[in-house]
Short mmCIF file of C-alpha atoms in Angstrom, two decimals:
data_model
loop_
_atom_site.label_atom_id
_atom_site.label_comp_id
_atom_site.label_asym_id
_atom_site.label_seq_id
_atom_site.Cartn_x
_atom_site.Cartn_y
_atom_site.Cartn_z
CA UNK E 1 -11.82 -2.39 -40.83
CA UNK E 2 -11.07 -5.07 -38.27
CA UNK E 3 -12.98 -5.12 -34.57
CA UNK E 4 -11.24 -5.78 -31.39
CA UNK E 5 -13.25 -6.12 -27.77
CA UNK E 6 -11.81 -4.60 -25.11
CA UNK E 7 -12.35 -6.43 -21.89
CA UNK E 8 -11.83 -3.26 -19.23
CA UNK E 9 -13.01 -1.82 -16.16
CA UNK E 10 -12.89 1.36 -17.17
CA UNK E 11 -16.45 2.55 -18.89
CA UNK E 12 -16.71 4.75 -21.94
CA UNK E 13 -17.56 7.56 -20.91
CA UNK E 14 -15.27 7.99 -17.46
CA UNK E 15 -12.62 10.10 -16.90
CA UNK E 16 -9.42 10.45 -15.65
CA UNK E 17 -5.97 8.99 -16.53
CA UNK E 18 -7.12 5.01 -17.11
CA UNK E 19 -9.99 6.69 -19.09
CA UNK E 20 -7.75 8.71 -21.22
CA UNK E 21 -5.71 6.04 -21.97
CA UNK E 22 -8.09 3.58 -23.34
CA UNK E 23 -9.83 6.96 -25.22
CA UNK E 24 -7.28 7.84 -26.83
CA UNK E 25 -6.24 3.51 -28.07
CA UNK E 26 -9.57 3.75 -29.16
CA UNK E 27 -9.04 7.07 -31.67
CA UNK E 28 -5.43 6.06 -32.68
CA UNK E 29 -6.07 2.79 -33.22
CA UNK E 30 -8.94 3.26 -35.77
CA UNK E 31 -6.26 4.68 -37.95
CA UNK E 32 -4.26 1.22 -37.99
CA UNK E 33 -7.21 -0.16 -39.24
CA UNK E 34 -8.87 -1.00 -36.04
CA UNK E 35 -11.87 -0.23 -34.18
CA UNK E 36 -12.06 -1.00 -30.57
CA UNK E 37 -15.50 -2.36 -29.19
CA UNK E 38 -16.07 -1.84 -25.54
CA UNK E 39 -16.74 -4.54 -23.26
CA UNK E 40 -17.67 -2.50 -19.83
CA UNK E 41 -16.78 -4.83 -16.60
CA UNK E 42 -18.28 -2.71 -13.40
CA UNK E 43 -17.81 -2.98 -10.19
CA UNK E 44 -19.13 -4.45 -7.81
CA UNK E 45 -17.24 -7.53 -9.46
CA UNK E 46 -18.35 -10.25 -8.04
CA UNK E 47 -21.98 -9.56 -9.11
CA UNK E 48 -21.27 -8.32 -12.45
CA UNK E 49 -18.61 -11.17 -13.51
CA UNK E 50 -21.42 -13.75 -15.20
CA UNK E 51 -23.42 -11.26 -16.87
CA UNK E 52 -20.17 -9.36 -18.11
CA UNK E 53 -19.26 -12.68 -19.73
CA UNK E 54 -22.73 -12.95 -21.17
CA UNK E 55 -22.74 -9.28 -22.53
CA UNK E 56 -18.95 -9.74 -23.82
CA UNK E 57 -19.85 -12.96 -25.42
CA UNK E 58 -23.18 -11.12 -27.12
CA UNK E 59 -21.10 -8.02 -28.09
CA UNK E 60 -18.14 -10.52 -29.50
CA UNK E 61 -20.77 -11.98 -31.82
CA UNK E 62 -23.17 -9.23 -32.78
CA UNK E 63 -20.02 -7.09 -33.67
CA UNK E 64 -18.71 -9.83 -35.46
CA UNK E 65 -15.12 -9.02 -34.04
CA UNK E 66 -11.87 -10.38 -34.79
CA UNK E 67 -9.87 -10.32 -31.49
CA UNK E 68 -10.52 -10.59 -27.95
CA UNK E 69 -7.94 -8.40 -26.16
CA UNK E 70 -8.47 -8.11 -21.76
CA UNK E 71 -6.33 -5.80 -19.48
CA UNK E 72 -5.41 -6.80 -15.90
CA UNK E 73 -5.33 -5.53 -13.24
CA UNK E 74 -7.81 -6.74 -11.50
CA UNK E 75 -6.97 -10.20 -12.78
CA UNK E 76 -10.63 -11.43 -13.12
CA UNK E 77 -10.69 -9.72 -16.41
CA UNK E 78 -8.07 -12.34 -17.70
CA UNK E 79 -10.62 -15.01 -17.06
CA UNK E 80 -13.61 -13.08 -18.50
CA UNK E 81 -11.40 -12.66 -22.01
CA UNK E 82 -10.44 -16.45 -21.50
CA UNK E 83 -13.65 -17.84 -21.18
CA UNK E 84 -15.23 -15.12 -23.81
CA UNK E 85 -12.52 -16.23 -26.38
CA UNK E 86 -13.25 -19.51 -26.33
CA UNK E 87 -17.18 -19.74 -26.38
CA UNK E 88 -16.77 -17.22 -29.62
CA UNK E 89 -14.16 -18.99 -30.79
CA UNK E 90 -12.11 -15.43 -31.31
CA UNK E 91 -7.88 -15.32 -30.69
CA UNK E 92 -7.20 -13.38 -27.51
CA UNK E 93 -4.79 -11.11 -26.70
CA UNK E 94 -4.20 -10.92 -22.91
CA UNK E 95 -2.37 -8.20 -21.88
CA UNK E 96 -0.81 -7.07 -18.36
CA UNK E 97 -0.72 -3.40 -17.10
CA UNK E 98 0.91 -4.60 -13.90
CA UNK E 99 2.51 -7.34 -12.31
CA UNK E 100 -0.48 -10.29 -11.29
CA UNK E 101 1.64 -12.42 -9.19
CA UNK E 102 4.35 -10.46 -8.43
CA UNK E 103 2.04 -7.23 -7.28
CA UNK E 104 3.79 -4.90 -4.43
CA UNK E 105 0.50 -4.11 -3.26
CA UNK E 106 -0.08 -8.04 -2.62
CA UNK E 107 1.51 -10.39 0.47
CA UNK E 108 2.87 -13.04 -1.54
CA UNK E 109 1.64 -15.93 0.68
CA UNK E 110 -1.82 -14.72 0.52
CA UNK E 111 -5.12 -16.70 -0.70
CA UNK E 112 -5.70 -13.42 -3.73
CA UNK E 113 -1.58 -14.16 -4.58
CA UNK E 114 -2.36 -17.89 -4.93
CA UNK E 115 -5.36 -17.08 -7.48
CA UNK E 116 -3.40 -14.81 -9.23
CA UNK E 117 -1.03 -17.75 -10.11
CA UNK E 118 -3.74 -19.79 -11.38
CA UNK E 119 -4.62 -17.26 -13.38
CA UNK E 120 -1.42 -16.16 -14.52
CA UNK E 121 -0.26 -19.44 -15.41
CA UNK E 122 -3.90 -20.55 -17.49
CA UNK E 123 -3.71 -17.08 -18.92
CA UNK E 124 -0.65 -17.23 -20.73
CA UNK E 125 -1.37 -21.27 -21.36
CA UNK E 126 -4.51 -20.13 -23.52
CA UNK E 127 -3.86 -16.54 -24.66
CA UNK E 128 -3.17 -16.36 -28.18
CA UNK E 129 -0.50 -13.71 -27.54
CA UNK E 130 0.52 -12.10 -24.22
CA UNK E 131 1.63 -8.51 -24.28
CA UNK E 132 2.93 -5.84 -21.81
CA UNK E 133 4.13 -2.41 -21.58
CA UNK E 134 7.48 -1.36 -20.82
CA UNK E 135 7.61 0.47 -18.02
CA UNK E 136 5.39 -1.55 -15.74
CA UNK E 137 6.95 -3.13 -12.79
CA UNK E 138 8.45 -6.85 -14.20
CA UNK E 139 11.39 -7.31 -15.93
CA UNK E 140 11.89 -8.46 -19.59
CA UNK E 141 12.51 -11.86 -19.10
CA UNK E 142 9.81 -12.04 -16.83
CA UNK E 143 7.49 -14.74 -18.61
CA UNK E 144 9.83 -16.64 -20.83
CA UNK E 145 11.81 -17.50 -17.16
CA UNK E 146 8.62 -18.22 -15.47
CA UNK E 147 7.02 -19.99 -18.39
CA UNK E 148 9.95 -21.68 -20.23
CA UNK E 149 8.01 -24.31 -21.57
CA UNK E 150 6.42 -21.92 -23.34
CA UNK E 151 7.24 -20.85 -26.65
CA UNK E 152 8.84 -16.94 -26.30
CA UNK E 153 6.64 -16.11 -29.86
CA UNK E 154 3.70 -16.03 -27.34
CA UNK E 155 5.31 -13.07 -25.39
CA UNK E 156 5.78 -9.72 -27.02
CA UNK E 157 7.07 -6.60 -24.84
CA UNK E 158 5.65 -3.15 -26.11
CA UNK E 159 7.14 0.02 -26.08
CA UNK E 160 6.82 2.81 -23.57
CA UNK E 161 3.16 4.03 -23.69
CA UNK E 162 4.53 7.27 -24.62
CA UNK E 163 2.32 10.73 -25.22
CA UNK E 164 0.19 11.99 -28.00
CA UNK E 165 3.10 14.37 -29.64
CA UNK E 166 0.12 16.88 -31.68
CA UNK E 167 -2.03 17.20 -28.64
CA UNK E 168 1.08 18.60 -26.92
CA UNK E 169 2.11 20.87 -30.16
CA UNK E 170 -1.54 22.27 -30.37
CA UNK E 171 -2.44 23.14 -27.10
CA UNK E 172 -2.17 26.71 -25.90
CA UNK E 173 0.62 27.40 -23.32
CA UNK E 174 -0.56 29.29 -20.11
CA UNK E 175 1.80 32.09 -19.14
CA UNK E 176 3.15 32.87 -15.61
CA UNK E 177 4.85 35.32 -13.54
CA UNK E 178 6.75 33.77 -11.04
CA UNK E 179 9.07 30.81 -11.57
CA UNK E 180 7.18 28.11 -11.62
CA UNK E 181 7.17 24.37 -10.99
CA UNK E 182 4.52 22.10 -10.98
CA UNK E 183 3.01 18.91 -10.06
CA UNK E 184 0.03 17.18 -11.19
CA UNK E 185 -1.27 13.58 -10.33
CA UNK E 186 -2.51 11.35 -7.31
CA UNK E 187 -0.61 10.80 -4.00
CA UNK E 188 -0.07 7.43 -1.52
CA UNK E 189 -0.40 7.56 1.78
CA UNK E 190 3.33 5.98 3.38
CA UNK E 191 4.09 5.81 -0.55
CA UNK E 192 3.99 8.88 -2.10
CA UNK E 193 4.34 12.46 -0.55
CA UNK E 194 4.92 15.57 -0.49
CA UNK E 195 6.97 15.77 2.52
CA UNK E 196 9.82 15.71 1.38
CA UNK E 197 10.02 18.17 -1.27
CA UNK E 198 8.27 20.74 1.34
CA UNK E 199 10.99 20.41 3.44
CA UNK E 200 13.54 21.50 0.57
CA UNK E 201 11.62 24.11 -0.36
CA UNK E 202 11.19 25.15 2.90
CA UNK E 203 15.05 25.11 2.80
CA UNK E 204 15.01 27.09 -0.78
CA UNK E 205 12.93 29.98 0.41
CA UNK E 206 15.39 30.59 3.34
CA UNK E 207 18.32 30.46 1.44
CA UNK E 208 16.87 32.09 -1.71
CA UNK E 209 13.37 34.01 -1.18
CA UNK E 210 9.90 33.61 -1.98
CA UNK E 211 9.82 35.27 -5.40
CA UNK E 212 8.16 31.14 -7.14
CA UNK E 213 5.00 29.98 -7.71
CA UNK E 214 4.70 25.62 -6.50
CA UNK E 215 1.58 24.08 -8.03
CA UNK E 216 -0.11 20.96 -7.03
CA UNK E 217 -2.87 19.72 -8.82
CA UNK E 218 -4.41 16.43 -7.42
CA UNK E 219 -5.66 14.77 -4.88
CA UNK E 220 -4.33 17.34 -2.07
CA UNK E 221 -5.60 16.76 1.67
CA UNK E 222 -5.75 18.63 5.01
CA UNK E 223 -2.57 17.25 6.38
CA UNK E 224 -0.20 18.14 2.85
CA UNK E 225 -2.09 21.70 3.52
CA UNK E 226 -1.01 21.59 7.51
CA UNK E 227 2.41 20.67 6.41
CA UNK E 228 2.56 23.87 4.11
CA UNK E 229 1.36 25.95 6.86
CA UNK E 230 3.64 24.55 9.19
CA UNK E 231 6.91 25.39 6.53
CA UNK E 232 5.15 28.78 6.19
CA UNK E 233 4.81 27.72 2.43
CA UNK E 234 1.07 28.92 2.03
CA UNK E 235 2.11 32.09 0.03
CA UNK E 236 3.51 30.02 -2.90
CA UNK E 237 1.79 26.74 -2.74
CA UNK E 238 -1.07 26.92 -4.57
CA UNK E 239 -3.20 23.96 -5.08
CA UNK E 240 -6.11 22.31 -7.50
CA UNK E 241 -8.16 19.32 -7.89
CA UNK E 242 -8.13 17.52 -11.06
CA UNK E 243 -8.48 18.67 -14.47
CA UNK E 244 -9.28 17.14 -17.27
CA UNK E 245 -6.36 16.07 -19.37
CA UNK E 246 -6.87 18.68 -21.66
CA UNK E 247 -6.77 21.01 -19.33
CA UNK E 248 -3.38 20.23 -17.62
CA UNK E 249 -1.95 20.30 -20.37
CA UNK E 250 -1.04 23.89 -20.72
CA UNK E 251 -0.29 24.25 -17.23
CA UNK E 252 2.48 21.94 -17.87
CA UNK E 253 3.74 23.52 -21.02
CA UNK E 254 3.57 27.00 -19.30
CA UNK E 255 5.46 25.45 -16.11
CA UNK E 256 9.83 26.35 -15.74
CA UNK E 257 9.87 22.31 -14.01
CA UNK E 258 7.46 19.82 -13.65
CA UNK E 259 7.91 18.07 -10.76
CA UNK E 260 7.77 14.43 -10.43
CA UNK E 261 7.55 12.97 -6.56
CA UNK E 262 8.61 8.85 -7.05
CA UNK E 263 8.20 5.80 -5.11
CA UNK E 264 10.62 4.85 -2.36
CA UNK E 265 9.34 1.36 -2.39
CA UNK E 266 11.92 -0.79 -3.65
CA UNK E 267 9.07 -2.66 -5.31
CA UNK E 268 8.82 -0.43 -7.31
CA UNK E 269 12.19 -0.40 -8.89
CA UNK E 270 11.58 -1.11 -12.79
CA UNK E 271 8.62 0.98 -12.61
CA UNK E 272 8.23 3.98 -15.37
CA UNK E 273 4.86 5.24 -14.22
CA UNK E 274 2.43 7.01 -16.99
CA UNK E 275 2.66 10.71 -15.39
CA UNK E 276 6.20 11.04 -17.09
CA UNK E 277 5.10 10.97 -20.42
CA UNK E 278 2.78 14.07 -20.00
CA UNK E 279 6.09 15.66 -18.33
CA UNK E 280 8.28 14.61 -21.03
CA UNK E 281 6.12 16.41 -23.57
CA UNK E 282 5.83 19.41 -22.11
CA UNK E 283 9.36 20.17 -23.45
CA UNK E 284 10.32 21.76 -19.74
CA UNK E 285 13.15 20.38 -17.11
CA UNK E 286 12.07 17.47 -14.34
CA UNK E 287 12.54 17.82 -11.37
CA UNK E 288 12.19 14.07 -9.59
CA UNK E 289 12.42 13.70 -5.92
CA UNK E 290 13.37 9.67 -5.68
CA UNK E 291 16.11 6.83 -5.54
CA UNK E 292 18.68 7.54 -8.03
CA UNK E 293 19.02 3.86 -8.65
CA UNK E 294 15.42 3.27 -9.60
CA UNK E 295 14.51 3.30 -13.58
CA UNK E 296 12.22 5.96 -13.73
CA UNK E 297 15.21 8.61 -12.46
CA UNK E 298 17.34 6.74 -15.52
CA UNK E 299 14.88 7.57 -17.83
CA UNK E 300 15.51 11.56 -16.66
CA UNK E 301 19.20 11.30 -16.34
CA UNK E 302 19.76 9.24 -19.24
CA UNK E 303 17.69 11.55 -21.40
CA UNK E 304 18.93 14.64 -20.31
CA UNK E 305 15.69 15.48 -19.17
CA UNK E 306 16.16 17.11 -15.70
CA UNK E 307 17.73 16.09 -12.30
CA UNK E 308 17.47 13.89 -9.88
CA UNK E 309 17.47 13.99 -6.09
CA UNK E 310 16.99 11.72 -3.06
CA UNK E 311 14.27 12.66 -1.18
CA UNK E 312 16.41 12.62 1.73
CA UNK E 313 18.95 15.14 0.46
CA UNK E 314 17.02 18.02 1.71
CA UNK E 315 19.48 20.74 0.95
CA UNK E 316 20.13 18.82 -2.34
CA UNK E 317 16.32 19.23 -3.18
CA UNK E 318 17.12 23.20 -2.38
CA UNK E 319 20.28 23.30 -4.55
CA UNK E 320 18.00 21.45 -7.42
CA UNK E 321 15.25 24.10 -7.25
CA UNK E 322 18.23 26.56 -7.34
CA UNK E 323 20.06 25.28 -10.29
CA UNK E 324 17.28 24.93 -12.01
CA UNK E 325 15.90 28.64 -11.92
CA UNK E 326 19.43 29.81 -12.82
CA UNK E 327 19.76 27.27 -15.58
CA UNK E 328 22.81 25.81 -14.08
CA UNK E 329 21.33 22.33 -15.06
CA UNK E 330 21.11 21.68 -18.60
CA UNK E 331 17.66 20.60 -20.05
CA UNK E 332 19.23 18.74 -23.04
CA UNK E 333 17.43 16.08 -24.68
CA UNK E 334 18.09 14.46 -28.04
CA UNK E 335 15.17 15.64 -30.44
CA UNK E 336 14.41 12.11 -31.41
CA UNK E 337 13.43 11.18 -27.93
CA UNK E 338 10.39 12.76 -28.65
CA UNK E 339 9.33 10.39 -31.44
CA UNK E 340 10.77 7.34 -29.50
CA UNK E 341 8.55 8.07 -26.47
CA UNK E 342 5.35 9.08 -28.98
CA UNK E 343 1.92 7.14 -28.27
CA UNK E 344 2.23 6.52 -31.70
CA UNK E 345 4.90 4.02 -31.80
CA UNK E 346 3.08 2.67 -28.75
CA UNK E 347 -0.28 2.51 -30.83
CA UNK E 348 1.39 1.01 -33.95
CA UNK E 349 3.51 -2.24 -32.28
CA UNK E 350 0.25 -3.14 -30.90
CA UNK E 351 -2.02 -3.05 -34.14
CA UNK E 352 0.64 -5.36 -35.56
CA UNK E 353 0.47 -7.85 -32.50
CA UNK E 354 -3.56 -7.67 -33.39
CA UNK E 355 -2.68 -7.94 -37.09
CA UNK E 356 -0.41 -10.74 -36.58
CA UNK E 357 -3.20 -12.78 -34.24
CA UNK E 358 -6.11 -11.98 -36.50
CA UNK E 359 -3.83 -13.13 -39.70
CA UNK E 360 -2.82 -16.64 -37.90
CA UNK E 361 -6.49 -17.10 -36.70
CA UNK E 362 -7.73 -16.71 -40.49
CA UNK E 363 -4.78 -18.83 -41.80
#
């Protein structure tokens, strides 16, 4: 079995949805012939980045492995895989799980922007291969139109990151009551909200009644909670912290609509964010409150996996709820969009970009 180091922030034994991810690589990848080694980069960064290389370095050699593969963000990782790669004199597969230069959450005149270029532009000078999901926020064409003089072999898009179809298929299903429709994930101050959707429902129970159950499971604060009061929303709002990914899961399957609150920053246009995969899965209609014009609502529409509403359409976000419960929108999707958005396929095009790197290297 070949060994690939994984240059990460994100420690072994953490949790959460970054955790998960690189968890579950880790399992599925070990039956493409792989085993992933960890190389650990902690914060605080700037004290850990020399003895990170150091301990990379040591692990790349005492594990005797065949590829070096970093993920950015942050972008120092890039350099820690660069500089790794070539003192073992391993290929290196740099890959992106956002924009580096072109980062929303970034000025673009500013002195972090500037480094990012650097290290963009050295990264995928050096890299062996440079991969990316689709779904993150850059468009195809992104690095063969920045870096034409660059030969497009180097650049290889993957597929959607997808969800783990038999964790879905053997997980129990909770039951409820009431109608209900449910949420679960993080929210952005100024970026994403719950306002919006309150106010529809809001709208819904006068129109309709009170006889639904609204879950929110995340990171919930005082002011969401003053807004529910305010809407007089507290009898069906009901909300949780985190749960482990195991966990949610049934709550999803066992949901009518999963509800899926997007980002109204044009930035944030070509973005398919992870949390619809997990939605997807559960096999129920999604409701997304968001830009009709942005990809993520595409992915729903296109699919025939829910609706789609602007968050400014209040009574439209009423009607949705509505329709929904009534089954006056169809929840139609074609059965093989379930294999086509599978971690698997996700899992499988990038042992054969590792395959392919570790094959040239021994050639």
């Amino acid at each position: 079995m070949k060994k690939v180091l994984l240059i990460t922030n994100r420690a072994p034994d953490e949790t959460g949805g970054r955790a998960e991810k690189i968890d579950t690589r880790t399992r599925l990848l070990t039956e493409e012939n792989w085993e992933v080694v960890i190389g650990h980069v902690p914060k605080p960064y700037i004290r850990s980045f020399l003895p990170s290389i150091f301990r990379c370095w040591k692990l790349a050699r005492r594990e005797n492995v065949d590829v070096i593969n970093s993920i950015s963000n942050p972008l120092h990782l890039q350099v820690i895989g660069l500089i790794v790669s070539l003192l073992a004199r391993i290929p290196w597969v740099a890959e992106f799980r956002d924009p580096m230069v072109n980062n929303p959450d970034r000025e673009a005149g500013s002195l972090v922007t500037k480094l990012a270029k650097i290290v963009e532009k050295t990264t995928v000078s050096v890299a062996d291969r440079v991969v990316w999901m689709d779904g993150i926020q850059m468009k195809k064409e992104y690095f063969t139109e920045t870096y034409p003089h660059i030969s497009e072999e180097k650049f290889h898009e993957l597929p959607f990151l997808g969800f783990e179809k038999s964790v879905f298929e053997e997980a129990q299903t909770t039951a409820y009551e009431d109608f209900t429709i449910t949420y679960a994930g993080s929210f952005y101050e100024g970026w994403i909200e719950p306002y919006n959707f309150l106010d529809g429902l809001e709208q819904y129970v006068e129109q309709y009644g009170r006889d639904l159950r609204i879950q929110f499971y995340g990171d919930w604060n005082d002011e969401y909670q003053r807004a529910v009061e305010a809407r007089d929303l507290e009898e069906i709002v009901y909300t949780h912290e985190f749960v482990p990914h195991e966990e949610i899961i049934p709550v999803l399957k066992g949901s009518d609509v999963t509800l899926f609150i997007a980002s109204a920053d044009p930035a944030n246009k070509l973005s398919v964010p992870s949390k619809i995969w997990d939605y997807i899965a559960s096999r129920n209609p999604i409701l997304v409150i968001g830009d009709p014009s942005f990809r993520i609502q595409h992915v729903v529409n296109d699919n025939g996996l829910g609706t789609v509403v602007h968050p400014d359409n209040t009574g439209g976000i009423a009607d949705a709820i509505h329709a929904l419960r009534t089954g006056d929108i169809e929840y139609s999707p074609d059965a093989e969009i379930f294999d086509r958005f599978s971690r698997r396929r996700f899992i499988t095009e990038f042992a054969s970009q590792l395959d392919e790197v570790s094959t040239a290297d021994d050639g």
